[in-house]
PDB file of C-alpha atoms in Angstrom:
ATOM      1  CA  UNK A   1     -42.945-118.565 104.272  1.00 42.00           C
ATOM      2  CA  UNK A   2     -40.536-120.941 102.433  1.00 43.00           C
ATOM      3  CA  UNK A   3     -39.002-124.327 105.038  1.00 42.00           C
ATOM      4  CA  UNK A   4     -35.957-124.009 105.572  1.00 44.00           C
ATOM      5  CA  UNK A   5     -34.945-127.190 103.838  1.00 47.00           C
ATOM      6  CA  UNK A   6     -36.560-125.446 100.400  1.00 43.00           C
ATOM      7  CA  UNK A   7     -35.259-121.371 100.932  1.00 45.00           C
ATOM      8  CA  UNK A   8     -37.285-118.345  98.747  1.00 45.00           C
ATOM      9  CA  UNK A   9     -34.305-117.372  96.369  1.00 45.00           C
ATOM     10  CA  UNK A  10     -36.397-114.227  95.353  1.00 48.00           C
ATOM     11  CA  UNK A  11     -38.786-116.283  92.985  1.00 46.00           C
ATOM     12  CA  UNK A  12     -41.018-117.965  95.648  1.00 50.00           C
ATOM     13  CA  UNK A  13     -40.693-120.537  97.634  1.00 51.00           C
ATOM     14  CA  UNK A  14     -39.506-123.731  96.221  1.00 48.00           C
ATOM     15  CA  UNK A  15     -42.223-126.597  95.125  1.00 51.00           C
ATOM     16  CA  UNK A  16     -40.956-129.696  95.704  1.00 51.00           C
ATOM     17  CA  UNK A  17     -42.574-130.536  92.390  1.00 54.00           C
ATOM     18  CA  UNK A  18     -39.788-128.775  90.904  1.00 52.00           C
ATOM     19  CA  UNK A  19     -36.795-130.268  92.312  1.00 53.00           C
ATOM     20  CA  UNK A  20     -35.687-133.483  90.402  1.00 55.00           C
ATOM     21  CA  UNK A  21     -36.302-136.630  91.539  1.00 58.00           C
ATOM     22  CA  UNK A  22     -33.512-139.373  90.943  1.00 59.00           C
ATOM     23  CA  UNK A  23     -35.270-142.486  89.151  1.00 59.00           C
ATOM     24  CA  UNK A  24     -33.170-146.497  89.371  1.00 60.00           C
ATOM     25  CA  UNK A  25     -31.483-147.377  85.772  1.00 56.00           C
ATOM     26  CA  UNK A  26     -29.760-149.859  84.777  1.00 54.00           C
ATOM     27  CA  UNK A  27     -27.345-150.092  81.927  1.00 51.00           C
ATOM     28  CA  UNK A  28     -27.121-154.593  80.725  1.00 54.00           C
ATOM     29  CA  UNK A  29     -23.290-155.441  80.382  1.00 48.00           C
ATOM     30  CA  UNK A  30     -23.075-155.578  76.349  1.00 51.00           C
ATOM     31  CA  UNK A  31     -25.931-152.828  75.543  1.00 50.00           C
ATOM     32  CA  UNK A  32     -23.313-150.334  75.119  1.00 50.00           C
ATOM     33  CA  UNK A  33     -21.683-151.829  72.569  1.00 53.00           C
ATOM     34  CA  UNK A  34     -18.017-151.661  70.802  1.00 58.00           C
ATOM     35  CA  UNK A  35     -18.514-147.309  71.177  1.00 85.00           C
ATOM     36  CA  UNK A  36     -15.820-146.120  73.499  1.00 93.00           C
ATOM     37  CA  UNK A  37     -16.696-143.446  75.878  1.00 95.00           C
ATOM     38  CA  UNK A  38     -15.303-140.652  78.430  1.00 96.00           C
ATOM     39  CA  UNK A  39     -17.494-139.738  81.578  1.00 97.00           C
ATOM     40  CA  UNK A  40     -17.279-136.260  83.672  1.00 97.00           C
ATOM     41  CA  UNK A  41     -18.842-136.970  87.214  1.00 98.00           C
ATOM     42  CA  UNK A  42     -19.500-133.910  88.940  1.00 97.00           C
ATOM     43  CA  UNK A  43     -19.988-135.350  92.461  1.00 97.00           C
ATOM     44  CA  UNK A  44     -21.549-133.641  95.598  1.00 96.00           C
ATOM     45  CA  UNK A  45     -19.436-133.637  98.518  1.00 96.00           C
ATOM     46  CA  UNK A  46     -20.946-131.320 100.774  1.00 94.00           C
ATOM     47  CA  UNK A  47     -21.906-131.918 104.573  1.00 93.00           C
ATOM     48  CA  UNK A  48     -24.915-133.460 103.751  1.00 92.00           C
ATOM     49  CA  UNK A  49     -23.596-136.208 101.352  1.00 94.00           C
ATOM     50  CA  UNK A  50     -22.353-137.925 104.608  1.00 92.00           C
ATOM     51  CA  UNK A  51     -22.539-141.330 105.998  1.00 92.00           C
ATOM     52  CA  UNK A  52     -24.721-143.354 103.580  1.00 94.00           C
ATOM     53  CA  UNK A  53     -25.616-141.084 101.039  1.00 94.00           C
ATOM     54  CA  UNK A  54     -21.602-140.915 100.522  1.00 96.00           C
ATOM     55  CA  UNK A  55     -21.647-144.624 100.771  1.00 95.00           C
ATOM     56  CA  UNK A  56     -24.018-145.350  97.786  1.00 95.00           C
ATOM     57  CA  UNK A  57     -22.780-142.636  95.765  1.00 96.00           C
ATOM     58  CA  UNK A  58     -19.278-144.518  95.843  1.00 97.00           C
ATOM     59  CA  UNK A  59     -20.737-147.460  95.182  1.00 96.00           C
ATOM     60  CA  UNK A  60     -22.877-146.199  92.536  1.00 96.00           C
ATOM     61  CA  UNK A  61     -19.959-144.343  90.727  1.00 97.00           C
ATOM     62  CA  UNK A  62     -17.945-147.693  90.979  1.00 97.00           C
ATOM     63  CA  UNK A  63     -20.500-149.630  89.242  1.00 96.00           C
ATOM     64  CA  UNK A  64     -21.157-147.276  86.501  1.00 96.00           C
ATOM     65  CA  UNK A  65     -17.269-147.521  85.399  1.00 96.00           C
ATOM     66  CA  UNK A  66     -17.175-150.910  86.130  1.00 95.00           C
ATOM     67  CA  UNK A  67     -20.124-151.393  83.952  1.00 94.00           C
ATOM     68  CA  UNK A  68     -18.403-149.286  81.053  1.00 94.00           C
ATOM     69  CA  UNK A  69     -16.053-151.865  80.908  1.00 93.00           C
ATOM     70  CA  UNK A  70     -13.415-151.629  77.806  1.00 93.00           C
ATOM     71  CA  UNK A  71     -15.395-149.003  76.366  1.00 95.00           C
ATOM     72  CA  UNK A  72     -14.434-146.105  79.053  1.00 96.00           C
ATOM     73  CA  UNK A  73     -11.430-144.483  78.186  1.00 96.00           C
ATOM     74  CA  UNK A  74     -10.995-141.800  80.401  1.00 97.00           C
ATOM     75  CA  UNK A  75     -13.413-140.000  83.348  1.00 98.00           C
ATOM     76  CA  UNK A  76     -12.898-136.443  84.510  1.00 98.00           C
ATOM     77  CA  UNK A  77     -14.195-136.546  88.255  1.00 98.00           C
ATOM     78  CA  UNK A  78     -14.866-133.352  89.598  1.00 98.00           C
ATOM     79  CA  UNK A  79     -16.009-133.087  92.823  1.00 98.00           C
ATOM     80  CA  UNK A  80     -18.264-129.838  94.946  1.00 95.00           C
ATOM     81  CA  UNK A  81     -18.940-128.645  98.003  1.00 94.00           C
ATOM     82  CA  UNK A  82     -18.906-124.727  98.608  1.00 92.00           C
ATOM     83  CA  UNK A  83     -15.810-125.021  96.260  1.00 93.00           C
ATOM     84  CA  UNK A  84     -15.001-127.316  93.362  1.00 95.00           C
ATOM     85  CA  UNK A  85     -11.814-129.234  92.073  1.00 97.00           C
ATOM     86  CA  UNK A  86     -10.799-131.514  89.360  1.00 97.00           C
ATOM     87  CA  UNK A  87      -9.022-134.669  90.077  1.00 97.00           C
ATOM     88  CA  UNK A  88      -5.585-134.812  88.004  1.00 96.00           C
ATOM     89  CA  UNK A  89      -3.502-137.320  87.306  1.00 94.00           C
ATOM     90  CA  UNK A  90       0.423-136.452  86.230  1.00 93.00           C
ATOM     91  CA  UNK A  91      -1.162-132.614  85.336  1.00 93.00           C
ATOM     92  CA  UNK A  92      -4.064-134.520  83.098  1.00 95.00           C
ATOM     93  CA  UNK A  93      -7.606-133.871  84.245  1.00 97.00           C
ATOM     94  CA  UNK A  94      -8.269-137.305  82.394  1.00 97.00           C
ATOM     95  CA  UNK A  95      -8.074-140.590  84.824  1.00 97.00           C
ATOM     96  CA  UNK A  96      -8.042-144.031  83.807  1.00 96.00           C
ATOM     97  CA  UNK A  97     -10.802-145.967  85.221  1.00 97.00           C
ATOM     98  CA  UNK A  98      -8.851-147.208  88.221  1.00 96.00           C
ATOM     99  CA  UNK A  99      -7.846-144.229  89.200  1.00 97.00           C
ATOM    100  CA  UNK A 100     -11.247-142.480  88.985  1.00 97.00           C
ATOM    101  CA  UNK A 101     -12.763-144.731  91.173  1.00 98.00           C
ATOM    102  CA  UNK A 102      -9.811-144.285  93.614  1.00 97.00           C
ATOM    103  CA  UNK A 103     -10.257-140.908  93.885  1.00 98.00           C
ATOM    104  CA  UNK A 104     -13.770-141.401  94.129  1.00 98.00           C
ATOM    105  CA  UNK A 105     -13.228-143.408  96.969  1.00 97.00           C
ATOM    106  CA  UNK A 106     -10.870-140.737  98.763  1.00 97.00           C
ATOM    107  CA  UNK A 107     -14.161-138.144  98.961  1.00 97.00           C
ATOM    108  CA  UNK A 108     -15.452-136.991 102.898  1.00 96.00           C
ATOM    109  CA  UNK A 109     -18.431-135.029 103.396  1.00 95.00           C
ATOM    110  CA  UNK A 110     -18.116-131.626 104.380  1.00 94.00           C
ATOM    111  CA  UNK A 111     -19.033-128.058 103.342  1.00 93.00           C
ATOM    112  CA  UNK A 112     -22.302-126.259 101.440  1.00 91.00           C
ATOM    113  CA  UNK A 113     -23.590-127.250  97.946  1.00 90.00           C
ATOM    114  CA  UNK A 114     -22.420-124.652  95.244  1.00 89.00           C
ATOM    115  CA  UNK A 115     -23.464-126.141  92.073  1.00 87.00           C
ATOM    116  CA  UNK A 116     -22.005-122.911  90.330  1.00 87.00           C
ATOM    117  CA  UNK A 117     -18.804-123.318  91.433  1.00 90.00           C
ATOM    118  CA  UNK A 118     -19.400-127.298  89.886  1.00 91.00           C
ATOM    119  CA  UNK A 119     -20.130-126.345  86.704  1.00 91.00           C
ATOM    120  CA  UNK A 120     -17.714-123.451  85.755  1.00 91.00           C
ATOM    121  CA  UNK A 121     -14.855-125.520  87.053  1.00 94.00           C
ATOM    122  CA  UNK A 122     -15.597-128.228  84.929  1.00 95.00           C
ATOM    123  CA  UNK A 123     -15.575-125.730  81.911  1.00 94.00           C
ATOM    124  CA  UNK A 124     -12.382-124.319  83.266  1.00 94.00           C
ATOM    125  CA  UNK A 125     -10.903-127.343  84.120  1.00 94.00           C
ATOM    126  CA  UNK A 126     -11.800-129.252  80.697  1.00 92.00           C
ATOM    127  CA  UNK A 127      -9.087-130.571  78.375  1.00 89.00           C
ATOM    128  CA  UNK A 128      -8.995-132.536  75.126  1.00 90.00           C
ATOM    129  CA  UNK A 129     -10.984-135.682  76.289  1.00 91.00           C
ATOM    130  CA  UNK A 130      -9.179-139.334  75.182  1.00 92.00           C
ATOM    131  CA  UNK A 131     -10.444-140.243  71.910  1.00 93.00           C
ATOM    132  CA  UNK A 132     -13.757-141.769  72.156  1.00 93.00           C
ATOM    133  CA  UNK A 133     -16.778-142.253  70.110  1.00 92.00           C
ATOM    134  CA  UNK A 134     -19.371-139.819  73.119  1.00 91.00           C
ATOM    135  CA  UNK A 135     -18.567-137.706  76.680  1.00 93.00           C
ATOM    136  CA  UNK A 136     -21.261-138.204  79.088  1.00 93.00           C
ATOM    137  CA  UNK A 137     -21.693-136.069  82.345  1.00 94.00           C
ATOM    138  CA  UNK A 138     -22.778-137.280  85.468  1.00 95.00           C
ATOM    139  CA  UNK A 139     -24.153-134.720  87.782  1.00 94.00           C
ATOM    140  CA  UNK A 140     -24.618-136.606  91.452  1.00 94.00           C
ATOM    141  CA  UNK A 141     -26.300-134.168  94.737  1.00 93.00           C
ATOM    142  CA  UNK A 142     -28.358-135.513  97.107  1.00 88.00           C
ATOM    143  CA  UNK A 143     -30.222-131.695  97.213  1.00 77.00           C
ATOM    144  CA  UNK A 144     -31.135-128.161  96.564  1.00 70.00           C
ATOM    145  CA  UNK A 145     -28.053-125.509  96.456  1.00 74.00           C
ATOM    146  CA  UNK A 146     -27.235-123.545  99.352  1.00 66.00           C
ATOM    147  CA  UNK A 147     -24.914-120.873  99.728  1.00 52.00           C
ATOM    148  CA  UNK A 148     -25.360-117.564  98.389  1.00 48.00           C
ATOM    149  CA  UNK A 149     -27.325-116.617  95.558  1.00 50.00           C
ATOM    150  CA  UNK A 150     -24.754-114.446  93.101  1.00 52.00           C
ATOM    151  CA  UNK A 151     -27.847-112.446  91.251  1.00 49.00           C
ATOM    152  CA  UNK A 152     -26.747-114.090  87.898  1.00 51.00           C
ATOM    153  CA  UNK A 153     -29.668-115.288  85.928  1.00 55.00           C
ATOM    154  CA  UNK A 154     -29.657-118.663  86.047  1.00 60.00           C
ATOM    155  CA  UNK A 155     -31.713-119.509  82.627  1.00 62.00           C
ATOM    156  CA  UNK A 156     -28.317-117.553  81.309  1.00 70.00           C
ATOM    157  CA  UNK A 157     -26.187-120.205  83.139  1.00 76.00           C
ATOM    158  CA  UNK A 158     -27.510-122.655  81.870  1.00 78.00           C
ATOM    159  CA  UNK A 159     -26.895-121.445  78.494  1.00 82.00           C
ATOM    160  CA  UNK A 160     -23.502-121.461  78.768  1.00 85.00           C
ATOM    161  CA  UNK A 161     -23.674-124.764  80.297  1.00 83.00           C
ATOM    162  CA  UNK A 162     -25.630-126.110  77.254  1.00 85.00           C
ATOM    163  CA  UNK A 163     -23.194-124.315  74.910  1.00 87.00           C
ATOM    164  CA  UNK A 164     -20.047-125.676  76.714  1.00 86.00           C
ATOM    165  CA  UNK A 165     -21.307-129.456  76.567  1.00 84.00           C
ATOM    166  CA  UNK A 166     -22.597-128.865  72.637  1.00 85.00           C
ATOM    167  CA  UNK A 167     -19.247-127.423  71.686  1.00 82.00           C
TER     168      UNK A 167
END
C-alpha cells in the first residue's frame, strides 16, 4: 500500500526514484552574455512551502534575477497552490525585475499543490513576452501534487505543455 506522503494515483504506488530530485547550479555573472532574456517562474505556494522552504525559494528567485542582470527584460511570475494566478502589473502579465521579486516576496504558504491548475494558467495567462533574444520557465515545488486526480492523461498534458512552450 502506497505512504501517504507518495499516494497510488491508479498507476501504482509512487517510486521515489521517479520523482525529481533538485540538483545546486550556478549561473557565473558574465556567462550569459549580451542575449537578453524573459523568465516565467511558476512558484509553489502551497501549505507545505512554509517557513524555510518559502524562505530559500525567495531567496533563490531573487538571486536568479539578480544574476540576469541587464539581460532580463521582463519575468511572468505565476504562482500555485490548489489555484493559480499571474502577477500583473498596470493589466501586463510582464514585470520588470523589481517588481517580480517584490511580488515574489509578498507569497505565504497555504493551500494543496495543483500543478494543473499551474500550467494551464500560465498558457491562459501568457501575453506577447518583451522582446528578448530566449523565455525560460522556472518551475519551483518542494513535492508531489495533491489534490484530485481529474482522469486526464497526463502524457497528453504534457503535450500541450510542450506545444505551448515550442510555439
Amino acid at each position: 500500500s502506497p505512504s501517504p506522503e507518495f499516494p497510488d494515483f491508479g498507476n501504482g504506488p509512487l517510486d521515489t526514484a521517479d520523482v525529481p530530485v533538485a540538483n545546486p547550479d550556478k549561473i557565473v555573472i558574465g556567462s550569459i552574455g549580451e542575449a537578453s532574456v524573459n523568465l516565467v517562474l511558476i512558484l509553489d505556494e502551497s501549505g507545505s512551502m512554509g517557513g524555510t522552504r518559502m524562505a530559500l525559494m525567495k531567496e533563490a528567485v531573487s538571486n536568479l534575477i539578480d544574476t540576469y542582470g541587464d539581460a532580463l527584460k521582463g519575468v511572468m511570475v505565476a504562482p500555485f497552490s490548489s489555484g493559480a494566478y499571474v502577477f500583473k502589473d498596470e493589466g501586463s502579465v510582464w514585470l520588470d525585475p523589481i517588481d517580480a521579486v517584490s511580488k515574489v516576496n509578498s507569497l505565504s504558504a497555504g493551500g494543496g499543490t495543483n500543478y494543473d491548475t499551474a500550467i494551464f494558467t500560465v498558457m491562459k495567462e501568457w501575453a506577447t513576452p518583451p522582446d528578448a533574444v530566449k523565455t525560460y520557465v522556472y518551475f519551483l515545488s518542494d513535492g508531489y501534487p495533491g489534490g484530485t486526480v481529474d482522469g486526464t492523461d497526463a502524457t497528453g498534458e504534457r503535450g500541450t505543455w510542450v506545444d505551448f512552450l515550442e510555439n
